CSV table of N, CA, C and O in Angstrom, one decimal:
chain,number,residue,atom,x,y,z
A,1,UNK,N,31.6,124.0,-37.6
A,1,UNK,CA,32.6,123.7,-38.6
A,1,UNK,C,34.0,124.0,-38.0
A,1,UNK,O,34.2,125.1,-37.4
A,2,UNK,N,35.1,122.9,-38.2
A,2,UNK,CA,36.4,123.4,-37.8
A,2,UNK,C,37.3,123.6,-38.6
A,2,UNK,O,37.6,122.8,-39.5
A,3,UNK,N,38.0,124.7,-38.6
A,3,UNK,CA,39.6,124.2,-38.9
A,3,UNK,C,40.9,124.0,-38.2
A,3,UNK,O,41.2,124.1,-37.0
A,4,UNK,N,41.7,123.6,-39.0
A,4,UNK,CA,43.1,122.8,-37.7
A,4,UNK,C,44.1,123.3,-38.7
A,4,UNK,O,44.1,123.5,-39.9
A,5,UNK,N,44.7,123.5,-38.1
A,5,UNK,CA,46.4,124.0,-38.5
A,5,UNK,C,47.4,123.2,-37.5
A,5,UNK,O,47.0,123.6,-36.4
A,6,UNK,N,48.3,122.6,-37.3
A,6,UNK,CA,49.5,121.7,-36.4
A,6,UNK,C,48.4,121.3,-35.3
A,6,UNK,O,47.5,120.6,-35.7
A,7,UNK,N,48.6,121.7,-33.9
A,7,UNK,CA,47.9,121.4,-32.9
A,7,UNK,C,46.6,122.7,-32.7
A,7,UNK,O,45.8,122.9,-31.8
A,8,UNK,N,46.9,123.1,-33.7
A,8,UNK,CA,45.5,124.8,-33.1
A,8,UNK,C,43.9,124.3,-33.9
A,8,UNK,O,43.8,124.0,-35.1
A,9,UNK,N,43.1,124.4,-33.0
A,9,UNK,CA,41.6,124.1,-33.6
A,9,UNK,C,40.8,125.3,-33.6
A,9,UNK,O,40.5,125.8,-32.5
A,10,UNK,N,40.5,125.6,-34.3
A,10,UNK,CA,39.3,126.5,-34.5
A,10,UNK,C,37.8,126.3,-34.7
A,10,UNK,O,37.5,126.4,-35.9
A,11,UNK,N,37.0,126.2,-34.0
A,11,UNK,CA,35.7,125.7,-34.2
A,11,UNK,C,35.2,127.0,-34.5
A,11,UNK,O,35.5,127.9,-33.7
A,12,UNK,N,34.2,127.3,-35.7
A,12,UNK,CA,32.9,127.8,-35.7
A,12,UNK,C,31.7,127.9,-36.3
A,12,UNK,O,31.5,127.3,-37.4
A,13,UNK,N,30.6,128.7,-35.5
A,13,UNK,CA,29.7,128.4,-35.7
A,13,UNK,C,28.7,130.0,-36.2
A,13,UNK,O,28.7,131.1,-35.7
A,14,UNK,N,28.0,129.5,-37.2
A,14,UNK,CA,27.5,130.4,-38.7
A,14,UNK,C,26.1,130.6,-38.3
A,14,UNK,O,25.5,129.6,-38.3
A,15,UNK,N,25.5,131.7,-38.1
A,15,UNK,CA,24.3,131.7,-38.2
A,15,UNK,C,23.6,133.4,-39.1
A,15,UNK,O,24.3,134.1,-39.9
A,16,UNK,N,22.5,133.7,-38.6
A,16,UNK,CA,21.7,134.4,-40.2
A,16,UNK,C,22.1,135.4,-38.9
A,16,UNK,O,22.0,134.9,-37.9
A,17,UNK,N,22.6,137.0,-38.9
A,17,UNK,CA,22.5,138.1,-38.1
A,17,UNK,C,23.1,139.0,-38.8
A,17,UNK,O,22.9,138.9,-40.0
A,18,UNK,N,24.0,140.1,-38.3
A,18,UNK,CA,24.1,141.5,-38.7
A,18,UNK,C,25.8,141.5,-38.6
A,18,UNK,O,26.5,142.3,-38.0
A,19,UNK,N,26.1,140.5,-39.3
A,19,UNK,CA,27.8,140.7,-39.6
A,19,UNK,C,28.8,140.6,-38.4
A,19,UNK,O,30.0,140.9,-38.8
A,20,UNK,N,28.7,140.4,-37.5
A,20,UNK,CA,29.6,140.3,-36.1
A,20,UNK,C,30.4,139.0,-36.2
A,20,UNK,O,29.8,137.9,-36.4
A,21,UNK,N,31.7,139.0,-36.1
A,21,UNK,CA,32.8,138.0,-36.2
A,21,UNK,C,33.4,138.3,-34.7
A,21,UNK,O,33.7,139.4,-34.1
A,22,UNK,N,33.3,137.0,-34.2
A,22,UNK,CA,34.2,137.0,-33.3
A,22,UNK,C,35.0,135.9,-32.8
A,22,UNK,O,34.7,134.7,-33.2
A,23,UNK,N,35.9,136.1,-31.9
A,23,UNK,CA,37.4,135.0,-31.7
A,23,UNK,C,37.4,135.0,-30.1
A,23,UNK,O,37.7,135.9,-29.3
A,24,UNK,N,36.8,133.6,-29.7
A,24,UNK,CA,37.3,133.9,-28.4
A,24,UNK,C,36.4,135.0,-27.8
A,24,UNK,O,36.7,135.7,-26.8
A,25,UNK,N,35.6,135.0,-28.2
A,25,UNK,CA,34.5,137.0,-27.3
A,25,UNK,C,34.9,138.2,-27.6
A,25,UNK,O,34.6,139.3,-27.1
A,26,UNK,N,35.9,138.0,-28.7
A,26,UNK,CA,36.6,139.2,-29.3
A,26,UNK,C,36.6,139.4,-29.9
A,26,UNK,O,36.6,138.3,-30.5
A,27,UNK,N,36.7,140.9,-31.0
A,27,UNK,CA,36.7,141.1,-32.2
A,27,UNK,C,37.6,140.5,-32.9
A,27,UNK,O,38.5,139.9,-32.2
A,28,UNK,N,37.8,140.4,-34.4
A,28,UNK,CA,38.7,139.9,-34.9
A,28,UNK,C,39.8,141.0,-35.1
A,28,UNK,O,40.9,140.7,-35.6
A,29,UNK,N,39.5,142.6,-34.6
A,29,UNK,CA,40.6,143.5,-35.1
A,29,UNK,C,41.2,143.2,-33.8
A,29,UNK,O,42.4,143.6,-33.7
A,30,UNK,N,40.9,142.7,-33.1
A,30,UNK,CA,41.7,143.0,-31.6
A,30,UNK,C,42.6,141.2,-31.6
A,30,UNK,O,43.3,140.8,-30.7
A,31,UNK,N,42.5,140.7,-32.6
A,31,UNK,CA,43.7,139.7,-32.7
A,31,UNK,C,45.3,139.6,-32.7
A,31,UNK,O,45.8,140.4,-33.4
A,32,UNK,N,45.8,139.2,-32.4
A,32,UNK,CA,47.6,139.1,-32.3
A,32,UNK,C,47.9,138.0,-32.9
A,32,UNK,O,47.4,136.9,-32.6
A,33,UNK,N,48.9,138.3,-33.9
A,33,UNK,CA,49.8,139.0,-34.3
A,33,UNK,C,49.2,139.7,-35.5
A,33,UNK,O,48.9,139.1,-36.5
A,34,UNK,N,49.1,141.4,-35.2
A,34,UNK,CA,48.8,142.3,-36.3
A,34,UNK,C,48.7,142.3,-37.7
A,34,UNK,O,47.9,142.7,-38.6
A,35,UNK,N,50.0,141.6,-37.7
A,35,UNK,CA,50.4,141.1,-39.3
A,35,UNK,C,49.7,140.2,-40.3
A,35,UNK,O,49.6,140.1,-41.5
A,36,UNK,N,49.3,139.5,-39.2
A,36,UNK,CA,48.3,138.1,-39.8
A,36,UNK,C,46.6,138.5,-40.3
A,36,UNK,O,45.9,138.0,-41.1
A,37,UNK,N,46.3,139.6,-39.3
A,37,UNK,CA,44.7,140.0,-39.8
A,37,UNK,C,44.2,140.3,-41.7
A,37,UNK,O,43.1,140.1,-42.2
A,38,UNK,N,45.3,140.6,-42.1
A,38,UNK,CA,45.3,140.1,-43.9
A,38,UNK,C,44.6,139.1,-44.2
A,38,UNK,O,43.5,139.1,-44.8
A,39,UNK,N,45.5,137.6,-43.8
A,39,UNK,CA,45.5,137.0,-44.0
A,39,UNK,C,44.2,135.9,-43.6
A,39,UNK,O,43.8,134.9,-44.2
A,40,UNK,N,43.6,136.7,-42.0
A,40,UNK,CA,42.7,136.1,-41.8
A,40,UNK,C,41.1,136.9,-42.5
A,40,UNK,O,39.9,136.5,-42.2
A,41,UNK,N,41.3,137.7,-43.2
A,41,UNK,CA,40.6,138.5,-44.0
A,41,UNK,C,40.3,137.6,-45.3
A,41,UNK,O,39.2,137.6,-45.9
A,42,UNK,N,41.2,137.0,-45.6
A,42,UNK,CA,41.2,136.5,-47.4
A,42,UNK,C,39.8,135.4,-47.6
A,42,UNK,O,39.6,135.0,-48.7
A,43,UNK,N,39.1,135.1,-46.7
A,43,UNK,CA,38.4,134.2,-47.4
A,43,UNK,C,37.0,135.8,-47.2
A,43,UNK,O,36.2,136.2,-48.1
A,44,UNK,N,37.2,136.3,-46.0
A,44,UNK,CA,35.8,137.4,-46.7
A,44,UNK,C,35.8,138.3,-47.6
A,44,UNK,O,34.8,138.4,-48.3
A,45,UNK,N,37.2,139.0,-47.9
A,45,UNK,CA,37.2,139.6,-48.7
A,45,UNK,C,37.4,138.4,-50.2
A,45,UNK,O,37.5,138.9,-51.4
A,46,UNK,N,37.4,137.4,-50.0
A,46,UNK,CA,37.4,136.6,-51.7
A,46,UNK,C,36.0,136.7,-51.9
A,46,UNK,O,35.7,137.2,-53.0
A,47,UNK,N,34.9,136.1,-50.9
A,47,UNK,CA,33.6,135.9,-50.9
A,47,UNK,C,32.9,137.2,-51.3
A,47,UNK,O,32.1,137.2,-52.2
A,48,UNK,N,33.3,138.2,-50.7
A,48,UNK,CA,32.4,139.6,-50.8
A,48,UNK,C,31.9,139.9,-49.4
A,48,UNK,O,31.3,139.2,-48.7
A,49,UNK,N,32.4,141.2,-49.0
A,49,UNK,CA,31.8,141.2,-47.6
A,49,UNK,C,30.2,141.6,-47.7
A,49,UNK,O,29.6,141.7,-46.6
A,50,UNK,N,29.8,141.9,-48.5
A,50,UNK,CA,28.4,141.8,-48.7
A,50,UNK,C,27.6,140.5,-48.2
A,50,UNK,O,26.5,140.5,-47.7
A,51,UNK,N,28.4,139.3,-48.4
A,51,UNK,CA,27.8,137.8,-48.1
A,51,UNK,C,27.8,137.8,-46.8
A,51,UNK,O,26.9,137.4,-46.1
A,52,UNK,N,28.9,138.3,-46.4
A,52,UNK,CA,29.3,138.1,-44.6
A,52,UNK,C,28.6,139.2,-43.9
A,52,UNK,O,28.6,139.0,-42.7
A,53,UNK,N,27.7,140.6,-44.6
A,53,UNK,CA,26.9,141.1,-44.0
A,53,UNK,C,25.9,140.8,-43.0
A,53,UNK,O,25.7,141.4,-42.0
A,54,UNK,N,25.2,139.7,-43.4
A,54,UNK,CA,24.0,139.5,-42.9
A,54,UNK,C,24.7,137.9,-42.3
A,54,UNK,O,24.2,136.9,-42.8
A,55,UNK,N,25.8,137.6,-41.3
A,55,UNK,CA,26.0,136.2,-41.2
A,55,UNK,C,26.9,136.5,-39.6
A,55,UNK,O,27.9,137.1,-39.8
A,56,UNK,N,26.6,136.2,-38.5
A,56,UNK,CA,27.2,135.9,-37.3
A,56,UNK,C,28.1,135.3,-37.2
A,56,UNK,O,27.6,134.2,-37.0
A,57,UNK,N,29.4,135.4,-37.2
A,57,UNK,CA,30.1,134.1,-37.1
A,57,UNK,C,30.9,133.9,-35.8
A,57,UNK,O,31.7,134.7,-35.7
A,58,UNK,N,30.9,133.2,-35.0
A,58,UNK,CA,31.4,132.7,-33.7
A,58,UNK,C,32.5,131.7,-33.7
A,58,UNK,O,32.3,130.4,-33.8
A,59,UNK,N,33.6,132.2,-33.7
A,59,UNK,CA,35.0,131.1,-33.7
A,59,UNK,C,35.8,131.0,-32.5
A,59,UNK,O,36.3,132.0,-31.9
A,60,UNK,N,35.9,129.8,-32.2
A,60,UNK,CA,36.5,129.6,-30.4
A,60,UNK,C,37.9,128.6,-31.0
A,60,UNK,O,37.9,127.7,-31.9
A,61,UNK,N,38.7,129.0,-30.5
A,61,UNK,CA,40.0,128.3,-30.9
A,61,UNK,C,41.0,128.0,-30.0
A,61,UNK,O,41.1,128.9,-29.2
A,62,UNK,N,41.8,127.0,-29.7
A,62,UNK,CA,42.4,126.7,-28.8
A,62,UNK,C,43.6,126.0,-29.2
A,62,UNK,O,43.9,126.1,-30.4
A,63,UNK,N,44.5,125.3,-28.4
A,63,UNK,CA,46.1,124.4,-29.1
A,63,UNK,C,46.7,125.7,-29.7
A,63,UNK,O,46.4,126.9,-29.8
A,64,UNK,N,47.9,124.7,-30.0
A,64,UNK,CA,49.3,125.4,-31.1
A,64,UNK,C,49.6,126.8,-30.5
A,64,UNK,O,49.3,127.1,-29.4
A,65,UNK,N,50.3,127.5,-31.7
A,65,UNK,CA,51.0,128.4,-31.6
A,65,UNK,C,49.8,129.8,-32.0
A,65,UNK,O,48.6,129.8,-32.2
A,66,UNK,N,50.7,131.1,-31.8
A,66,UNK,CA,49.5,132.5,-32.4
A,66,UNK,C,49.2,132.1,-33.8
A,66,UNK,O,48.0,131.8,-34.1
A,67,UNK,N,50.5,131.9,-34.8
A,67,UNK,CA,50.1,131.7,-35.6
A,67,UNK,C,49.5,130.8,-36.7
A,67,UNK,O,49.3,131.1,-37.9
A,68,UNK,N,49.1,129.3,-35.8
A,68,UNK,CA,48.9,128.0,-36.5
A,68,UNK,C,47.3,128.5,-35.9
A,68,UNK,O,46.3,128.0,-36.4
A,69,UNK,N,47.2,129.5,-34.9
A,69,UNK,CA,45.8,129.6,-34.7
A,69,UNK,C,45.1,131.0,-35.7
A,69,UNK,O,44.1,131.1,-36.3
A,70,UNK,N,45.8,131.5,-35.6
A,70,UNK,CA,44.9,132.3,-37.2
A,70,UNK,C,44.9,131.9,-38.2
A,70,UNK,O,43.9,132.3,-38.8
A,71,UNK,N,45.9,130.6,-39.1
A,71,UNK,CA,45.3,129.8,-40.0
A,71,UNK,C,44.4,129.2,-39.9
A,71,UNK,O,43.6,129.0,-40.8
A,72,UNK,N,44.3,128.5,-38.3
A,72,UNK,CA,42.8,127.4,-38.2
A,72,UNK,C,41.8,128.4,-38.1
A,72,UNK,O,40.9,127.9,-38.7
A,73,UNK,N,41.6,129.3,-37.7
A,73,UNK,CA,40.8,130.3,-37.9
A,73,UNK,C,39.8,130.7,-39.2
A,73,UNK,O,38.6,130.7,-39.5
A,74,UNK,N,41.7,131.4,-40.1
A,74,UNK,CA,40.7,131.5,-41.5
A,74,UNK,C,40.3,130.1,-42.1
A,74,UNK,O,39.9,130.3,-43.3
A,75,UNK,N,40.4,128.9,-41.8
A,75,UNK,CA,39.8,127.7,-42.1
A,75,UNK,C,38.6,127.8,-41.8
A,75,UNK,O,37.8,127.9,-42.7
A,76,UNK,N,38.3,127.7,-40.6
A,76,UNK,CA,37.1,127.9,-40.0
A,76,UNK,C,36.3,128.6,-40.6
A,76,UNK,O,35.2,128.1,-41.0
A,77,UNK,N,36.7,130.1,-40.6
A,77,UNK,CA,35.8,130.8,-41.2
A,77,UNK,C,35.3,130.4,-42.8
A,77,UNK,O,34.1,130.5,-43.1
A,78,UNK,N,36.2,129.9,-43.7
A,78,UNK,CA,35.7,129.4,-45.1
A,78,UNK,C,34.9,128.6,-45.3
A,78,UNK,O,33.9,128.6,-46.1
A,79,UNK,N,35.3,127.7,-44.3
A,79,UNK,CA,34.3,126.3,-44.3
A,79,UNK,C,33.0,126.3,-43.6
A,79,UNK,O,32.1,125.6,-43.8
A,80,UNK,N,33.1,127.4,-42.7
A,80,UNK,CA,31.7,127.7,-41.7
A,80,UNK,C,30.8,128.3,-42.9
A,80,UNK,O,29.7,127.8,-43.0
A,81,UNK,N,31.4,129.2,-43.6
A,81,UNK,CA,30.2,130.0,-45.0
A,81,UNK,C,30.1,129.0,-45.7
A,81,UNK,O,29.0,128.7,-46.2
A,82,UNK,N,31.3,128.1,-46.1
A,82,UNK,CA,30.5,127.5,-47.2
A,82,UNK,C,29.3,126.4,-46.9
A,82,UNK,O,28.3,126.4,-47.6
A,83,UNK,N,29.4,125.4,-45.7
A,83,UNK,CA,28.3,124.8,-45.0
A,83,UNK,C,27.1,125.9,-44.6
A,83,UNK,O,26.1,125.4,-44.2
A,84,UNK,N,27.2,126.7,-44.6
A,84,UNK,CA,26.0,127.7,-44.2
A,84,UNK,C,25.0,127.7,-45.5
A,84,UNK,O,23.8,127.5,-45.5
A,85,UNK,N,26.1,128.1,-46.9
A,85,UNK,CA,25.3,128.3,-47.5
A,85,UNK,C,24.6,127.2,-48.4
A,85,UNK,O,23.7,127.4,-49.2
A,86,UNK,N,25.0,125.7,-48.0
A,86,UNK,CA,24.8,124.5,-48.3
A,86,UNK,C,23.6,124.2,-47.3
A,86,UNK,O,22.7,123.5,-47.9
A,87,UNK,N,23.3,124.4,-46.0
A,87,UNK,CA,22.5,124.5,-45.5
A,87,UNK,C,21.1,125.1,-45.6
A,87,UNK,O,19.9,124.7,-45.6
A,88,UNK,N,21.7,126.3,-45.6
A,88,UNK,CA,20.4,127.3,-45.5
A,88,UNK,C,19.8,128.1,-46.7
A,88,UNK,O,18.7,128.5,-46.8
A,89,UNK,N,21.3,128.2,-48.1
A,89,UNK,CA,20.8,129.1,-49.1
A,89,UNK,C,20.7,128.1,-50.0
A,89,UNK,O,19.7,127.4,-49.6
A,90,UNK,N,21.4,127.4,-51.3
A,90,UNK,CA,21.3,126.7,-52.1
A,90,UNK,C,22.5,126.0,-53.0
A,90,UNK,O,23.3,126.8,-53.4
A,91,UNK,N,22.7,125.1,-53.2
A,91,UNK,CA,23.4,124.1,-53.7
A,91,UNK,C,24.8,125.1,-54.9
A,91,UNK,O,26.0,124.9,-55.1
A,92,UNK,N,23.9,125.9,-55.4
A,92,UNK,CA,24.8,126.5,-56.4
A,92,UNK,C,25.6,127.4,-55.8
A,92,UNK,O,26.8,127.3,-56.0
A,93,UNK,N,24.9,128.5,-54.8
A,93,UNK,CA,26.0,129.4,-54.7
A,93,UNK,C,27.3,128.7,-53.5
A,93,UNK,O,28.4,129.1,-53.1
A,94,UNK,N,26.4,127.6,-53.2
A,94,UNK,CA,27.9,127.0,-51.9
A,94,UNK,C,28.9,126.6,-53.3
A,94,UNK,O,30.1,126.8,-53.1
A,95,UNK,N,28.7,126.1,-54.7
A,95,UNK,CA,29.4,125.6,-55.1
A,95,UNK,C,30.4,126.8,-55.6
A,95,UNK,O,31.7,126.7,-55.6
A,96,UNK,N,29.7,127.9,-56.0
A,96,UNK,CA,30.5,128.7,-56.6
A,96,UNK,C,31.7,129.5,-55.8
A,96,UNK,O,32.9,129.8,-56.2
A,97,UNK,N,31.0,129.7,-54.3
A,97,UNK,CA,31.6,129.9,-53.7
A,97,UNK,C,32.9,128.9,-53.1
A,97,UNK,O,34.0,129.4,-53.2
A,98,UNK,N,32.9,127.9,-52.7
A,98,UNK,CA,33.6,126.8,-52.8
A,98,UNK,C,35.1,126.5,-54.0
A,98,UNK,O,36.2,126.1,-53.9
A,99,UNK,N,34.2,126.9,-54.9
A,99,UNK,CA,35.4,126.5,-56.6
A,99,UNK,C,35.8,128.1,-56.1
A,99,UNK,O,36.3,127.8,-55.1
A,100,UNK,N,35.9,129.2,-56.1
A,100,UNK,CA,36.7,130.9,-55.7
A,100,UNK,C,37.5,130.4,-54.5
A,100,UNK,O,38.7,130.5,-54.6
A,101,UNK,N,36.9,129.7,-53.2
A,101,UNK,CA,37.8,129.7,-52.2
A,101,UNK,C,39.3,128.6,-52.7
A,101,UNK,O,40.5,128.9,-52.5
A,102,UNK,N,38.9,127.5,-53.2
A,102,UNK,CA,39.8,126.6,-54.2
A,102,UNK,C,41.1,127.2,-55.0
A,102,UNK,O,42.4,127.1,-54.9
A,103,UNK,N,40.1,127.9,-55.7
A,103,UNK,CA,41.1,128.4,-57.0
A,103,UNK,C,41.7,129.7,-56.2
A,103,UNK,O,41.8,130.6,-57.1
A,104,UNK,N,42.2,130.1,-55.1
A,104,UNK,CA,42.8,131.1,-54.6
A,104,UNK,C,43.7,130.4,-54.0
A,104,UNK,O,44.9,130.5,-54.4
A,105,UNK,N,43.0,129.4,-52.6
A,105,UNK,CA,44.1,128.5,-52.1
A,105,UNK,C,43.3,127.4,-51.2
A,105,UNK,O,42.5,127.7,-50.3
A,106,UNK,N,43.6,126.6,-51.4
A,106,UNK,CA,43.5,124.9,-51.1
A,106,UNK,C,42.7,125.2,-49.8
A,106,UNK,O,41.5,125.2,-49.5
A,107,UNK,N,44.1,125.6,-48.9
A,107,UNK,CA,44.4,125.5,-47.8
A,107,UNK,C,43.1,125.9,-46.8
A,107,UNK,O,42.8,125.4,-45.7
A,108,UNK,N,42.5,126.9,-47.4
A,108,UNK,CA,41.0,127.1,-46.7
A,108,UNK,C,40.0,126.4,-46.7
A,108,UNK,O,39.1,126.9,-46.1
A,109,UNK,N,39.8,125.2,-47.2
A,109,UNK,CA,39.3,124.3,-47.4
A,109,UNK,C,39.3,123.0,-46.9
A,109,UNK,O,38.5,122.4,-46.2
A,110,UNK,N,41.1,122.3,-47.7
A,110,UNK,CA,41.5,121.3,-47.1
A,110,UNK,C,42.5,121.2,-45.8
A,110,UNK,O,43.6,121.7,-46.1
A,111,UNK,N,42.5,120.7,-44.5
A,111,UNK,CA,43.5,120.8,-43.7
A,111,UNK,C,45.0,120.6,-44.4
A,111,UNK,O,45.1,120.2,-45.6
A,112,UNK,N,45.8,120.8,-43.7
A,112,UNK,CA,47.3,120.6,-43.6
A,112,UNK,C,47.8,119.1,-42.8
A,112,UNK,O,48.2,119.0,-41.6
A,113,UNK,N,47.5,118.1,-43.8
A,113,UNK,CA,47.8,117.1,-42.8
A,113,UNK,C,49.6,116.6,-42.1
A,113,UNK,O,50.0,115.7,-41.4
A,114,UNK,N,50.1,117.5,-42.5
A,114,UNK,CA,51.4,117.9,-41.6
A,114,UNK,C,51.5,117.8,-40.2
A,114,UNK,O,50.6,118.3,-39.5
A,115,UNK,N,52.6,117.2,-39.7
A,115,UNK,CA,52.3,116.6,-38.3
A,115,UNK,C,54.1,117.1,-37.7
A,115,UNK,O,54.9,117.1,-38.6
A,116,UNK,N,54.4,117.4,-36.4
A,116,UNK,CA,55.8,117.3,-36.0
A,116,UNK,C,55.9,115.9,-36.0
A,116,UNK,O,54.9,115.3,-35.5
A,117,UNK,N,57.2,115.1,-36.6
A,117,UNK,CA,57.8,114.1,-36.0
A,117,UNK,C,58.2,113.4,-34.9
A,117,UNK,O,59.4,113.4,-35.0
A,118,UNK,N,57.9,112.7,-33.9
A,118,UNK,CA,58.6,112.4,-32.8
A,118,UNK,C,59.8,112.2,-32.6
A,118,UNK,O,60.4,111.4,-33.2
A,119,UNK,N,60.3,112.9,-31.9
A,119,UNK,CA,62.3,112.2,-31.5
A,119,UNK,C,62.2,110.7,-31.5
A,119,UNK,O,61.1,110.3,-31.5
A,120,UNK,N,62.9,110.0,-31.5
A,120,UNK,CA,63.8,108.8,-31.8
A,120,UNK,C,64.9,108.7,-30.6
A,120,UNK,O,65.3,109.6,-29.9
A,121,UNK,N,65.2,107.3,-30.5
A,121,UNK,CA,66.0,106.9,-29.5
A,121,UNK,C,67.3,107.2,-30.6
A,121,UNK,O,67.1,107.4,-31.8
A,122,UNK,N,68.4,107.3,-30.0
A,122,UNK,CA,69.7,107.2,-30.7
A,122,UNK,C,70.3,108.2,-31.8
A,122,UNK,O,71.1,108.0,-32.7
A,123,UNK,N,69.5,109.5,-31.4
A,123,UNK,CA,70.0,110.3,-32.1
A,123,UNK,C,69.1,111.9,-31.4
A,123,UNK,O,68.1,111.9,-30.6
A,124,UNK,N,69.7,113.1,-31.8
A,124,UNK,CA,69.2,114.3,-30.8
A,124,UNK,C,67.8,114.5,-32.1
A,124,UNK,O,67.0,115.4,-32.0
A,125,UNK,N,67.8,114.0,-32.7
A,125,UNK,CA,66.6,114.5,-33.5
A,125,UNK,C,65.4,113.0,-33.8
A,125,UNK,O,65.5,111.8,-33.4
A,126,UNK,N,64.4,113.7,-34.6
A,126,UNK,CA,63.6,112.7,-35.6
A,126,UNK,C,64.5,111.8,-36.6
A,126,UNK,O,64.9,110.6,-36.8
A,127,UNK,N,64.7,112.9,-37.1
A,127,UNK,CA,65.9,111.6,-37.8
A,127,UNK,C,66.9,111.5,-38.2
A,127,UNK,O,67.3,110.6,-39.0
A,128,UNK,N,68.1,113.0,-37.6
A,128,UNK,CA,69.4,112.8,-37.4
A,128,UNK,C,69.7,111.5,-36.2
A,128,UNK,O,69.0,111.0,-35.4
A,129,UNK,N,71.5,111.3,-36.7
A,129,UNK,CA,71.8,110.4,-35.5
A,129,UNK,C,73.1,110.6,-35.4
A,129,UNK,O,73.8,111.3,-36.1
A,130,UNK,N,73.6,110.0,-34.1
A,130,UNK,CA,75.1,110.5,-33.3
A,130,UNK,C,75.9,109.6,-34.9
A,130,UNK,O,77.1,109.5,-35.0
């Protein structure tokens, strides 16, 4: 399962184990920029880390900037549990889980289809002009 934020992809992959997250072969405490580990926390702590006890998750991420890649990240991560549990546990709790990650914020769910502009001939910007 992926998520994307501008140019940064996050791919991961969910299986049944003993709670281990990792980025790249690395823990997730050992991520940069410090400030963001909050943020890339909010879909486990919304779910319960009790759910993410027993769940391996493997996220490899690459493109964009530090921080368009800790958003695709916590994308990743929401969408990897909620297909897990649509997979392997049952129809209801992916839903319930699914409508919590929603009603908190979109964004974990749905991409950002936000794109940079290309420059333009005849002017120093997208869409300023001399």
């Amino acid at each position: 399962v992926f998520g994307r934020k501008k140019t940064a992809t996050a791919v991961a992959h969910c299986e049944l184990g003993n709670g281990v997250l990792r980025v790249n072969g690395r823990p997730i405490k050992h991520l940069e920029p410090k400030p963001l580990i909050p943020k890339l926390m909010e879909p486990i702590l919304l779910i319960g880390e009790s759910r993410f006890a027993r769940l391996n998750i493997r996220v490899r991420v690459k493109g964009g900037g530090r921080i368009a890649q800790m958003y695709a990240i916590r994308q990743a991560l929401a969408k990897a549990v909620v297909a897990f549990h649509q997979k392997y546990v049952d129809e209801t709790s992916k839903n319930i889980i699914r409508e919590k990650l929603i009603e908190y914020d979109r964004g974990l769910l749905v991409a950002d289809p936000r794109r940079c502009e290309p420059k333009k001939f005849g002017g120093s910007g997208a869409r300023a002009r001399y």
